[in-house]
């Protein structure tokens, strides 16, 4: 309780009356802080780099619960799609060549990274994008998403029965309607990555039409 003293007395009756979230420890929303660190201007994330093609119309990314603009992204077109597909194709052969055990190990490390120091930031960003309470995105949503990543990772390490001689197909596009929850994304991406496919992700919607990797 001593650690909560700087926050003051939680307005419990008000929270029950308005169904608002309680105070965030420290008073800093890690999702907002991450957006600020990027100047609230994002790009198309391709090959580990934020790409911001010049001369593009900016699209607003809005907080689902309030409609306020939290960031902007450049509008995507066919040239961005071509860059994303080329980057995925360049990485696909090496990813497929790792073999199931190594792919599974890397996906397990990815899940551990998302669950570690980045958990608070990830949960806060999911709350902004999806409109669900922070307690849900930090709890059930994130835990389910990580499970949907770890299960196929474990299967890849053991070797899927009946798939001897399996050859990955290559680049796979995953098109999502926004806002998209983390479990919905990893439900699609987890098995694809574990089986050796390499995926590019695109999201449909007025606030995020740019192709992302």
JSON list of N, CA, C and O in Angstrom, two decimals, residues 51-71:
[
{"chain": "A", "resi": 51, "resn": "UNK", "atom": "N", "xyz": [9.57, 3.24, -43.02]},
{"chain": "A", "resi": 51, "resn": "UNK", "atom": "CA", "xyz": [9.67, 3.92, -44.30]},
{"chain": "A", "resi": 51, "resn": "UNK", "atom": "C", "xyz": [8.61, 5.01, -44.39]},
{"chain": "A", "resi": 51, "resn": "UNK", "atom": "O", "xyz": [7.43, 4.75, -44.15]},
{"chain": "A", "resi": 52, "resn": "UNK", "atom": "N", "xyz": [9.04, 6.21, -44.76]},
{"chain": "A", "resi": 52, "resn": "UNK", "atom": "CA", "xyz": [8.12, 7.34, -44.89]},
{"chain": "A", "resi": 52, "resn": "UNK", "atom": "C", "xyz": [8.31, 7.96, -46.28]},
{"chain": "A", "resi": 52, "resn": "UNK", "atom": "O", "xyz": [9.06, 8.92, -46.45]},
{"chain": "A", "resi": 53, "resn": "UNK", "atom": "N", "xyz": [7.64, 7.40, -47.28]},
{"chain": "A", "resi": 53, "resn": "UNK", "atom": "CA", "xyz": [7.79, 7.94, -48.64]},
{"chain": "A", "resi": 53, "resn": "UNK", "atom": "C", "xyz": [7.35, 9.41, -48.68]},
{"chain": "A", "resi": 53, "resn": "UNK", "atom": "O", "xyz": [6.31, 9.77, -48.12]},
{"chain": "A", "resi": 54, "resn": "UNK", "atom": "N", "xyz": [8.11, 10.27, -49.35]},
{"chain": "A", "resi": 54, "resn": "UNK", "atom": "CA", "xyz": [7.75, 11.69, -49.40]},
{"chain": "A", "resi": 54, "resn": "UNK", "atom": "C", "xyz": [6.54, 11.93, -50.30]},
{"chain": "A", "resi": 54, "resn": "UNK", "atom": "O", "xyz": [6.22, 11.14, -51.20]},
{"chain": "A", "resi": 55, "resn": "UNK", "atom": "N", "xyz": [5.86, 13.05, -50.03]},
{"chain": "A", "resi": 55, "resn": "UNK", "atom": "CA", "xyz": [4.77, 13.48, -50.89]},
{"chain": "A", "resi": 55, "resn": "UNK", "atom": "C", "xyz": [3.48, 12.68, -50.73]},
{"chain": "A", "resi": 55, "resn": "UNK", "atom": "O", "xyz": [2.62, 12.75, -51.61]},
{"chain": "A", "resi": 56, "resn": "UNK", "atom": "N", "xyz": [3.34, 11.97, -49.64]},
{"chain": "A", "resi": 56, "resn": "UNK", "atom": "CA", "xyz": [2.14, 11.16, -49.42]},
{"chain": "A", "resi": 56, "resn": "UNK", "atom": "C", "xyz": [1.13, 11.89, -48.55]},
{"chain": "A", "resi": 56, "resn": "UNK", "atom": "O", "xyz": [1.48, 12.69, -47.68]},
{"chain": "A", "resi": 57, "resn": "UNK", "atom": "N", "xyz": [-0.14, 11.58, -48.77]},
{"chain": "A", "resi": 57, "resn": "UNK", "atom": "CA", "xyz": [-1.19, 12.06, -47.88]},
{"chain": "A", "resi": 57, "resn": "UNK", "atom": "C", "xyz": [-1.05, 11.38, -46.53]},
{"chain": "A", "resi": 57, "resn": "UNK", "atom": "O", "xyz": [-0.75, 10.19, -46.46]},
{"chain": "A", "resi": 58, "resn": "UNK", "atom": "N", "xyz": [-1.24, 12.14, -45.46]},
{"chain": "A", "resi": 58, "resn": "UNK", "atom": "CA", "xyz": [-1.17, 11.56, -44.11]},
{"chain": "A", "resi": 58, "resn": "UNK", "atom": "C", "xyz": [-2.54, 11.06, -43.68]},
{"chain": "A", "resi": 58, "resn": "UNK", "atom": "O", "xyz": [-3.55, 11.75, -43.88]},
{"chain": "A", "resi": 59, "resn": "UNK", "atom": "N", "xyz": [-2.56, 9.88, -43.12]},
{"chain": "A", "resi": 59, "resn": "UNK", "atom": "CA", "xyz": [-3.79, 9.31, -42.58]},
{"chain": "A", "resi": 59, "resn": "UNK", "atom": "C", "xyz": [-3.74, 9.34, -41.06]},
{"chain": "A", "resi": 59, "resn": "UNK", "atom": "O", "xyz": [-2.69, 9.08, -40.46]},
{"chain": "A", "resi": 60, "resn": "UNK", "atom": "N", "xyz": [-4.85, 9.67, -40.44]},
{"chain": "A", "resi": 60, "resn": "UNK", "atom": "CA", "xyz": [-4.90, 9.78, -38.99]},
{"chain": "A", "resi": 60, "resn": "UNK", "atom": "C", "xyz": [-5.20, 8.42, -38.35]},
{"chain": "A", "resi": 60, "resn": "UNK", "atom": "O", "xyz": [-6.08, 7.70, -38.81]},
{"chain": "A", "resi": 61, "resn": "UNK", "atom": "N", "xyz": [-4.44, 8.11, -37.32]},
{"chain": "A", "resi": 61, "resn": "UNK", "atom": "CA", "xyz": [-4.72, 6.93, -36.49]},
{"chain": "A", "resi": 61, "resn": "UNK", "atom": "C", "xyz": [-5.46, 7.42, -35.24]},
{"chain": "A", "resi": 61, "resn": "UNK", "atom": "O", "xyz": [-4.91, 8.23, -34.48]},
{"chain": "A", "resi": 62, "resn": "UNK", "atom": "N", "xyz": [-6.67, 6.96, -35.05]},
{"chain": "A", "resi": 62, "resn": "UNK", "atom": "CA", "xyz": [-7.50, 7.49, -33.98]},
{"chain": "A", "resi": 62, "resn": "UNK", "atom": "C", "xyz": [-7.64, 6.50, -32.83]},
{"chain": "A", "resi": 62, "resn": "UNK", "atom": "O", "xyz": [-7.66, 5.29, -33.04]},
{"chain": "A", "resi": 63, "resn": "UNK", "atom": "N", "xyz": [-7.70, 7.05, -31.63]},
{"chain": "A", "resi": 63, "resn": "UNK", "atom": "CA", "xyz": [-7.98, 6.22, -30.47]},
{"chain": "A", "resi": 63, "resn": "UNK", "atom": "C", "xyz": [-9.41, 5.69, -30.59]},
{"chain": "A", "resi": 63, "resn": "UNK", "atom": "O", "xyz": [-10.35, 6.46, -30.80]},
{"chain": "A", "resi": 64, "resn": "UNK", "atom": "N", "xyz": [-9.57, 4.38, -30.45]},
{"chain": "A", "resi": 64, "resn": "UNK", "atom": "CA", "xyz": [-10.87, 3.76, -30.70]},
{"chain": "A", "resi": 64, "resn": "UNK", "atom": "C", "xyz": [-11.94, 4.26, -29.73]},
{"chain": "A", "resi": 64, "resn": "UNK", "atom": "O", "xyz": [-13.10, 4.41, -30.11]},
{"chain": "A", "resi": 65, "resn": "UNK", "atom": "N", "xyz": [-11.57, 4.52, -28.47]},
{"chain": "A", "resi": 65, "resn": "UNK", "atom": "CA", "xyz": [-12.56, 4.86, -27.47]},
{"chain": "A", "resi": 65, "resn": "UNK", "atom": "C", "xyz": [-13.03, 6.31, -27.56]},
{"chain": "A", "resi": 65, "resn": "UNK", "atom": "O", "xyz": [-14.19, 6.61, -27.24]},
{"chain": "A", "resi": 66, "resn": "UNK", "atom": "N", "xyz": [-12.16, 7.22, -28.02]},
{"chain": "A", "resi": 66, "resn": "UNK", "atom": "CA", "xyz": [-12.49, 8.65, -28.00]},
{"chain": "A", "resi": 66, "resn": "UNK", "atom": "C", "xyz": [-12.52, 9.30, -29.38]},
{"chain": "A", "resi": 66, "resn": "UNK", "atom": "O", "xyz": [-13.11, 10.36, -29.54]},
{"chain": "A", "resi": 67, "resn": "UNK", "atom": "N", "xyz": [-11.88, 8.69, -30.35]},
{"chain": "A", "resi": 67, "resn": "UNK", "atom": "CA", "xyz": [-11.81, 9.28, -31.68]},
{"chain": "A", "resi": 67, "resn": "UNK", "atom": "C", "xyz": [-10.72, 10.31, -31.85]},
{"chain": "A", "resi": 67, "resn": "UNK", "atom": "O", "xyz": [-10.54, 10.85, -32.94]},
{"chain": "A", "resi": 68, "resn": "UNK", "atom": "N", "xyz": [-9.96, 10.61, -30.81]},
{"chain": "A", "resi": 68, "resn": "UNK", "atom": "CA", "xyz": [-8.89, 11.61, -30.93]},
{"chain": "A", "resi": 68, "resn": "UNK", "atom": "C", "xyz": [-7.74, 11.02, -31.74]},
{"chain": "A", "resi": 68, "resn": "UNK", "atom": "O", "xyz": [-7.46, 9.83, -31.72]},
{"chain": "A", "resi": 69, "resn": "UNK", "atom": "N", "xyz": [-7.05, 11.87, -32.45]},
{"chain": "A", "resi": 69, "resn": "UNK", "atom": "CA", "xyz": [-5.91, 11.44, -33.26]},
{"chain": "A", "resi": 69, "resn": "UNK", "atom": "C", "xyz": [-4.69, 11.24, -32.35]},
{"chain": "A", "resi": 69, "resn": "UNK", "atom": "O", "xyz": [-4.31, 12.14, -31.60]},
{"chain": "A", "resi": 70, "resn": "UNK", "atom": "N", "xyz": [-4.10, 10.05, -32.42]},
{"chain": "A", "resi": 70, "resn": "UNK", "atom": "CA", "xyz": [-2.93, 9.75, -31.59]},
{"chain": "A", "resi": 70, "resn": "UNK", "atom": "C", "xyz": [-1.65, 9.68, -32.42]},
{"chain": "A", "resi": 70, "resn": "UNK", "atom": "O", "xyz": [-0.54, 9.77, -31.87]},
{"chain": "A", "resi": 71, "resn": "UNK", "atom": "N", "xyz": [-1.77, 9.49, -33.74]},
{"chain": "A", "resi": 71, "resn": "UNK", "atom": "CA", "xyz": [-0.60, 9.43, -34.61]},
{"chain": "A", "resi": 71, "resn": "UNK", "atom": "C", "xyz": [-1.06, 9.57, -36.05]},
{"chain": "A", "resi": 71, "resn": "UNK", "atom": "O", "xyz": [-2.25, 9.53, -36.34]}
]
